[in-house]
Short mmCIF file of C-alpha atoms in Angstrom, two decimals:
data_model
loop_
_atom_site.label_atom_id
_atom_site.label_comp_id
_atom_site.label_asym_id
_atom_site.label_seq_id
_atom_site.Cartn_x
_atom_site.Cartn_y
_atom_site.Cartn_z
CA UNK R 22 0.06 0.05 0.01
CA UNK R 23 1.45 3.80 -0.90
CA UNK R 24 -0.11 6.52 0.94
CA UNK R 25 1.42 10.12 0.45
CA UNK R 26 2.05 12.45 3.25
CA UNK R 27 2.61 16.61 3.17
CA UNK R 28 4.57 17.93 5.28
CA UNK R 29 4.13 21.86 5.16
CA UNK R 30 5.86 24.13 7.42
CA UNK R 31 5.61 28.16 7.77
CA UNK R 32 9.36 29.93 7.20
CA UNK R 33 9.61 33.46 8.09
CA UNK R 34 7.98 36.25 6.52
CA UNK R 35 10.07 38.19 4.19
CA UNK R 36 8.86 41.34 2.36
CA UNK R 37 5.61 41.03 3.58
CA UNK R 38 5.30 37.43 1.81
CA UNK R 39 4.76 34.23 3.73
CA UNK R 40 7.19 31.49 2.07
CA UNK R 41 6.35 27.97 2.23
CA UNK R 42 8.23 24.61 2.46
CA UNK R 43 6.54 22.02 1.15
CA UNK R 44 8.38 18.78 1.24
CA UNK R 45 6.16 15.29 -0.10
CA UNK R 46 6.83 12.11 1.77
CA UNK R 47 6.07 9.10 -0.01
CA UNK R 48 6.15 6.12 2.23
CA UNK R 49 5.76 2.86 0.92
CA UNK R 50 3.69 0.32 3.51
CA UNK R 51 3.83 -3.01 3.43
CA UNK R 52 2.45 -6.49 5.60
CA UNK R 53 3.62 -5.17 9.65
CA UNK R 54 6.66 -2.23 7.94
CA UNK R 55 7.31 1.05 6.74
CA UNK R 56 10.30 1.64 4.70
CA UNK R 57 11.84 3.99 1.86
CA UNK R 58 12.46 2.03 -1.20
CA UNK R 59 16.06 3.42 -2.36
CA UNK R 60 15.88 5.38 -5.65
CA UNK R 61 17.05 2.93 -7.81
CA UNK R 62 19.36 -0.83 -8.11
CA UNK R 63 22.91 0.00 -7.80
CA UNK R 64 25.78 -2.42 -9.36
CA UNK R 65 26.45 -2.52 -5.95
CA UNK R 66 26.77 -6.19 -5.11
CA UNK R 67 25.81 -7.99 -1.91
CA UNK R 68 29.92 -10.39 -0.93
CA UNK R 69 27.48 -13.01 -0.67
CA UNK R 70 25.59 -13.12 -3.07
CA UNK R 71 28.35 -12.46 -5.54
CA UNK R 72 30.24 -15.24 -4.16
CA UNK R 73 27.60 -17.92 -3.94
CA UNK R 74 26.95 -17.01 -7.69
CA UNK R 75 30.01 -17.88 -8.91
CA UNK R 76 31.05 -21.07 -6.90
CA UNK R 77 27.71 -21.75 -8.87
CA UNK R 78 28.88 -20.63 -12.03
CA UNK R 79 32.41 -22.89 -11.78
CA UNK R 80 29.80 -25.60 -10.58
CA UNK R 81 27.81 -25.81 -13.07
CA UNK R 82 30.66 -25.84 -16.02
CA UNK R 83 30.00 -21.84 -16.73
CA UNK R 84 32.59 -19.84 -16.20
CA UNK R 85 33.87 -20.52 -19.42
CA UNK R 86 30.52 -19.03 -20.90
CA UNK R 87 30.31 -16.12 -18.16
CA UNK R 88 34.26 -15.17 -19.58
CA UNK R 89 33.37 -15.09 -22.91
CA UNK R 90 30.49 -12.65 -22.72
CA UNK R 91 28.41 -15.53 -23.81
CA UNK R 92 26.21 -15.78 -20.94
CA UNK R 93 24.58 -12.41 -18.53
CA UNK R 94 23.74 -12.58 -15.43
CA UNK R 95 21.94 -10.47 -12.49
CA UNK R 96 20.00 -12.28 -9.32
CA UNK R 97 18.22 -9.75 -6.38
CA UNK R 98 17.15 -10.98 -3.58
CA UNK R 99 13.84 -8.06 -2.99
CA UNK R 100 12.74 -10.02 0.13
CA UNK R 101 12.77 -6.18 1.66
CA UNK R 102 12.61 -4.14 -1.58
CA UNK R 103 14.05 -1.15 0.98
CA UNK R 104 17.66 -3.51 0.63
CA UNK R 105 18.34 -4.52 -2.30
CA UNK R 106 21.32 -7.95 -2.78
CA UNK R 107 22.06 -7.86 -5.61
CA UNK R 108 24.55 -10.04 -7.88
CA UNK R 109 25.55 -9.93 -11.25
CA UNK R 110 28.06 -11.27 -13.96
CA UNK R 111 28.19 -9.11 -17.51
CA UNK R 112 24.89 -7.38 -16.38
CA UNK R 113 25.67 -4.61 -19.06
CA UNK R 114 26.84 -6.78 -21.58
CA UNK R 115 23.88 -5.60 -24.56
CA UNK R 116 22.69 -9.13 -26.34
CA UNK R 117 20.42 -9.68 -28.98
CA UNK R 118 16.97 -11.45 -26.39
CA UNK R 119 14.50 -12.63 -29.00
CA UNK R 120 10.77 -11.70 -27.02
CA UNK R 121 11.44 -10.94 -23.97
CA UNK R 122 11.89 -7.18 -24.48
CA UNK R 123 7.78 -8.38 -24.84
CA UNK R 124 7.96 -6.32 -21.29
CA UNK R 125 8.69 -3.28 -22.88
CA UNK R 126 5.63 -3.76 -25.15
CA UNK R 127 3.58 -4.48 -21.93
CA UNK R 128 5.33 -1.19 -20.85
CA UNK R 129 4.42 1.39 -23.34
CA UNK R 130 0.89 -0.05 -22.99
CA UNK R 131 -0.39 1.10 -20.01
CA UNK R 132 1.17 4.47 -20.39
CA UNK R 133 -1.16 4.72 -23.06
CA UNK R 134 -3.55 3.60 -20.73
CA UNK R 135 -2.50 5.99 -18.30
CA UNK R 136 -3.02 8.78 -20.78
CA UNK R 137 -5.78 7.59 -21.52
CA UNK R 138 -4.50 6.72 -25.03
CA UNK R 139 -5.81 3.44 -24.80
CA UNK R 140 -7.96 1.30 -22.90
CA UNK R 141 -7.50 -1.46 -20.82
CA UNK R 142 -11.12 -3.26 -22.28
CA UNK R 143 -10.95 -7.43 -21.78
CA UNK R 144 -9.88 -7.67 -25.48
CA UNK R 145 -6.98 -5.76 -24.77
CA UNK R 146 -5.96 -7.84 -21.36
CA UNK R 147 -6.51 -10.93 -23.06
CA UNK R 148 -4.17 -9.81 -25.94
CA UNK R 149 -1.51 -8.21 -24.17
CA UNK R 150 -1.98 -12.14 -21.89
CA UNK R 151 -0.76 -13.57 -24.99
CA UNK R 152 1.87 -11.19 -25.71
CA UNK R 153 3.50 -11.57 -22.49
CA UNK R 154 2.67 -16.22 -20.98
CA UNK R 155 2.08 -17.38 -24.88
CA UNK R 156 5.07 -15.04 -26.46
CA UNK R 157 2.08 -14.34 -29.39
CA UNK R 158 3.83 -12.39 -31.91
CA UNK R 159 0.98 -11.90 -33.78
CA UNK R 160 -0.52 -9.88 -30.38
CA UNK R 161 2.45 -8.03 -29.80
CA UNK R 162 2.70 -6.81 -33.08
CA UNK R 163 -0.82 -6.20 -32.62
CA UNK R 164 -0.13 -4.04 -29.16
CA UNK R 165 3.24 -2.31 -30.22
CA UNK R 166 1.62 -0.45 -33.02
CA UNK R 167 -1.06 0.73 -31.02
CA UNK R 168 1.25 1.34 -28.78
CA UNK R 169 3.02 3.13 -32.10
CA UNK R 170 6.89 2.45 -32.47
CA UNK R 171 8.61 5.94 -32.22
CA UNK R 172 6.29 6.45 -28.74
CA UNK R 173 7.98 3.31 -27.40
CA UNK R 174 12.17 4.09 -28.35
CA UNK R 175 11.26 7.44 -26.45
CA UNK R 176 9.64 5.91 -23.21
CA UNK R 177 12.46 3.07 -22.64
CA UNK R 178 15.42 6.19 -23.49
CA UNK R 179 13.05 8.46 -20.78
CA UNK R 180 14.87 9.64 -18.19
CA UNK R 181 12.17 8.75 -15.99
CA UNK R 182 12.82 4.56 -16.85
CA UNK R 183 16.47 5.19 -18.52
CA UNK R 184 15.57 1.08 -19.53
CA UNK R 185 17.58 2.41 -22.68
CA UNK R 186 21.33 3.89 -21.21
CA UNK R 187 23.67 5.08 -24.11
CA UNK R 188 26.01 5.24 -20.40
CA UNK R 189 25.18 1.52 -19.86
CA UNK R 190 25.83 0.00 -22.86
CA UNK R 191 21.67 -0.02 -23.82
CA UNK R 192 18.79 -1.88 -22.60
CA UNK R 193 16.15 -2.60 -22.75
CA UNK R 194 15.22 -2.40 -27.20
CA UNK R 195 12.36 -2.90 -29.44
CA UNK R 196 12.91 -1.92 -33.20
CA UNK R 197 11.10 -4.37 -35.58
CA UNK R 198 8.03 -6.23 -35.25
CA UNK R 199 8.05 -9.60 -34.74
CA UNK R 200 7.90 -10.80 -38.09
CA UNK R 201 9.51 -10.94 -41.50
CA UNK R 202 9.93 -7.39 -42.13
CA UNK R 203 12.40 -4.96 -41.72
CA UNK R 204 13.46 -3.06 -38.51
CA UNK R 205 12.94 0.35 -38.57
CA UNK R 206 15.24 1.55 -36.18
CA UNK R 207 17.71 -0.71 -34.51
CA UNK R 208 19.58 -0.29 -31.13
CA UNK R 209 21.78 2.70 -31.72
CA UNK R 210 24.69 0.88 -29.82
CA UNK R 211 24.65 -2.64 -31.34
CA UNK R 212 22.35 -2.17 -34.23
CA UNK R 213 19.78 -4.87 -32.52
CA UNK R 214 16.35 -5.06 -33.87
CA UNK R 215 15.24 -6.36 -30.04
CA UNK R 216 17.52 -6.21 -27.77
CA UNK R 217 18.61 -5.78 -23.88
CA UNK R 218 20.95 -5.84 -21.18
CA UNK R 219 20.46 -8.46 -17.19
CA UNK R 220 21.07 -5.42 -15.14
CA UNK R 221 18.14 -2.97 -16.89
CA UNK R 222 15.75 -5.86 -17.27
CA UNK R 223 16.12 -6.47 -13.24
CA UNK R 224 15.35 -2.85 -12.79
CA UNK R 225 12.14 -3.00 -14.69
CA UNK R 226 11.24 -6.11 -12.14
CA UNK R 227 12.61 -3.92 -9.52
CA UNK R 228 10.09 -0.61 -10.66
CA UNK R 229 8.16 -2.87 -11.33
CA UNK R 230 7.94 -4.37 -7.61
CA UNK R 231 8.54 -1.31 -6.11
CA UNK R 232 4.95 0.98 -7.94
CA UNK R 233 7.32 2.63 -9.89
CA UNK R 234 6.40 1.50 -13.77
CA UNK R 235 3.46 3.59 -14.10
CA UNK R 236 1.86 4.29 -11.87
CA UNK R 237 0.94 1.68 -8.14
CA UNK R 238 -2.11 0.78 -9.47
CA UNK R 239 -1.41 -0.33 -13.18
CA UNK R 240 2.67 -1.69 -12.09
CA UNK R 241 -0.11 -4.31 -10.07
CA UNK R 242 -1.91 -4.73 -13.16
CA UNK R 243 1.15 -5.54 -15.78
CA UNK R 244 2.84 -7.75 -12.63
CA UNK R 245 -0.77 -10.46 -12.95
CA UNK R 246 -0.74 -10.13 -17.01
CA UNK R 247 3.37 -11.75 -16.25
CA UNK R 248 1.73 -14.26 -13.86
CA UNK R 249 0.81 -18.12 -14.88
CA UNK R 250 3.07 -18.42 -17.83
CA UNK R 251 1.68 -20.56 -20.62
CA UNK R 252 5.35 -22.26 -22.17
CA UNK R 253 7.45 -24.30 -19.87
CA UNK R 254 11.19 -24.15 -20.31
CA UNK R 255 14.35 -22.78 -19.19
CA UNK R 256 14.10 -20.71 -15.61
CA UNK R 257 9.96 -22.90 -15.32
CA UNK R 258 11.51 -26.08 -15.84
CA UNK R 259 13.94 -25.70 -13.55
CA UNK R 260 12.20 -24.56 -10.99
CA UNK R 261 8.72 -26.42 -11.24
CA UNK R 262 11.19 -29.06 -10.98
CA UNK R 263 12.17 -28.14 -7.49
CA UNK R 264 9.61 -25.53 -5.56
CA UNK R 265 5.89 -26.56 -8.09
CA UNK R 266 4.40 -24.38 -5.78
CA UNK R 267 6.04 -21.06 -7.41
CA UNK R 268 5.19 -18.33 -7.98
CA UNK R 269 6.30 -17.05 -11.08
CA UNK R 270 5.92 -13.59 -13.14
CA UNK R 271 8.15 -13.43 -15.96
CA UNK R 272 9.29 -13.56 -19.89
CA UNK R 273 11.34 -15.36 -21.95
CA UNK R 274 12.88 -15.12 -25.58
CA UNK R 275 13.69 -17.81 -28.01
CA UNK R 276 15.81 -17.80 -31.51
CA UNK R 277 18.73 -19.85 -32.90
CA UNK R 278 21.30 -20.22 -30.53
CA UNK R 279 19.60 -17.02 -27.92
CA UNK R 280 17.70 -17.90 -25.21
CA UNK R 281 16.67 -15.75 -22.10
CA UNK R 282 14.54 -15.47 -19.55
CA UNK R 283 13.53 -13.06 -17.27
CA UNK R 284 11.15 -12.89 -13.69
CA UNK R 285 10.59 -12.42 -10.36
CA UNK R 286 9.77 -15.52 -8.53
CA UNK R 287 7.88 -15.85 -4.58
CA UNK R 288 7.62 -19.07 -3.13
CA UNK R 289 9.04 -19.61 1.01
CA UNK R 290 8.19 -16.26 1.80
CA UNK R 291 11.70 -15.01 -0.25
CA UNK R 292 11.11 -12.76 -2.75
CA UNK R 293 13.81 -12.04 -5.90
CA UNK R 294 14.67 -10.98 -9.17
CA UNK R 295 16.65 -13.10 -11.62
CA UNK R 296 17.68 -12.53 -15.05
CA UNK R 297 20.29 -14.54 -17.13
CA UNK R 298 20.64 -13.96 -21.61
CA UNK R 299 22.66 -16.51 -22.78
CA UNK R 300 24.77 -17.02 -26.87
CA UNK R 301 24.69 -20.99 -26.76
CA UNK R 302 22.71 -24.28 -28.61
CA UNK R 303 22.70 -25.25 -24.55
CA UNK R 304 21.63 -21.83 -23.69
CA UNK R 305 17.81 -23.44 -22.24
CA UNK R 306 19.45 -25.97 -20.80
CA UNK R 307 21.78 -23.72 -18.55
CA UNK R 308 19.00 -21.55 -17.69
CA UNK R 309 16.77 -24.41 -16.33
CA UNK R 310 20.07 -25.37 -14.29
CA UNK R 311 21.03 -21.65 -13.95
CA UNK R 312 17.52 -20.33 -12.33
CA UNK R 313 17.82 -24.15 -9.59
CA UNK R 314 21.19 -23.10 -8.44
CA UNK R 315 19.77 -19.02 -7.98
CA UNK R 316 17.49 -20.28 -6.22
CA UNK R 317 19.14 -22.95 -3.55
CA UNK R 318 21.44 -19.09 -2.65
CA UNK R 319 18.62 -16.78 -2.71
CA UNK R 320 17.32 -18.81 0.66
CA UNK R 321 21.01 -20.35 1.98
CA UNK R 322 23.10 -16.47 1.56
CA UNK R 323 19.57 -14.62 3.55
CA UNK R 324 20.88 -13.00 6.51
CA UNK R 325 20.03 -14.30 9.49
CA UNK R 326 16.92 -11.79 10.48
CA UNK R 327 15.18 -12.33 6.80
CA UNK R 328 15.98 -16.11 7.06
CA UNK R 329 13.70 -16.55 10.13
CA UNK R 330 10.62 -14.93 7.64
#
């Protein structure tokens, strides 16, 4: 729940004018506690989580893949969203991400909805659900064209979101329909039609979870559309083999040797963000194995006070 409070302090009278200082305080209130959220995810890693991730990559024989930048990963424990714990490898490596950037189209649609330029009617919601859960290219193209390609590109690069940030080597990008048609605008840095970095995808999910994509209410609506994935591979396949009760809010991508997955995952009192992008014919298997190791790491590395929750 989100409360906005105003503290008004009357300052001294200057030349007959009363000056007021108005302080806007944003407080996010969760079950039984209140806290201020950090402005954003930073690239400061949690040493325990980072060490565990690096050891997991060695045990999975994926260290060479990360060395050659064929695999990028960001893992963020957001059980306490005011104090996220992050670990990563190659977080700013821009890679072709296939259908994963459909989450950017989802954001664009909800911005249009917020502005009264689209309506969140049952048909639109169902189309967006097919775009995300079933990864329907037809549904994605329909929503993309309703949002507007140029509008979406500007939104991703906006100062509000910075989901495509040249200072961070790029990020989420949708410069082409999901069809055989040519690209209308490839990303400025890497010439990709559908791209992502693990860090910017993790930022998307962090802003989503903390109610800062469009608005708190529309963030909740977007998260509901990311629920109940219909394609059971990669992260979903791995998690369901060990924790079938997990709640997964997810979007993946696959094209030839490019495999990507991204999710907010919730079970047994913990919540975390996992993002992985791979370039390998074995990438799908990598991600299924990797999510099991990352899930185990989230629980084993939890601070003592949180581990008891």
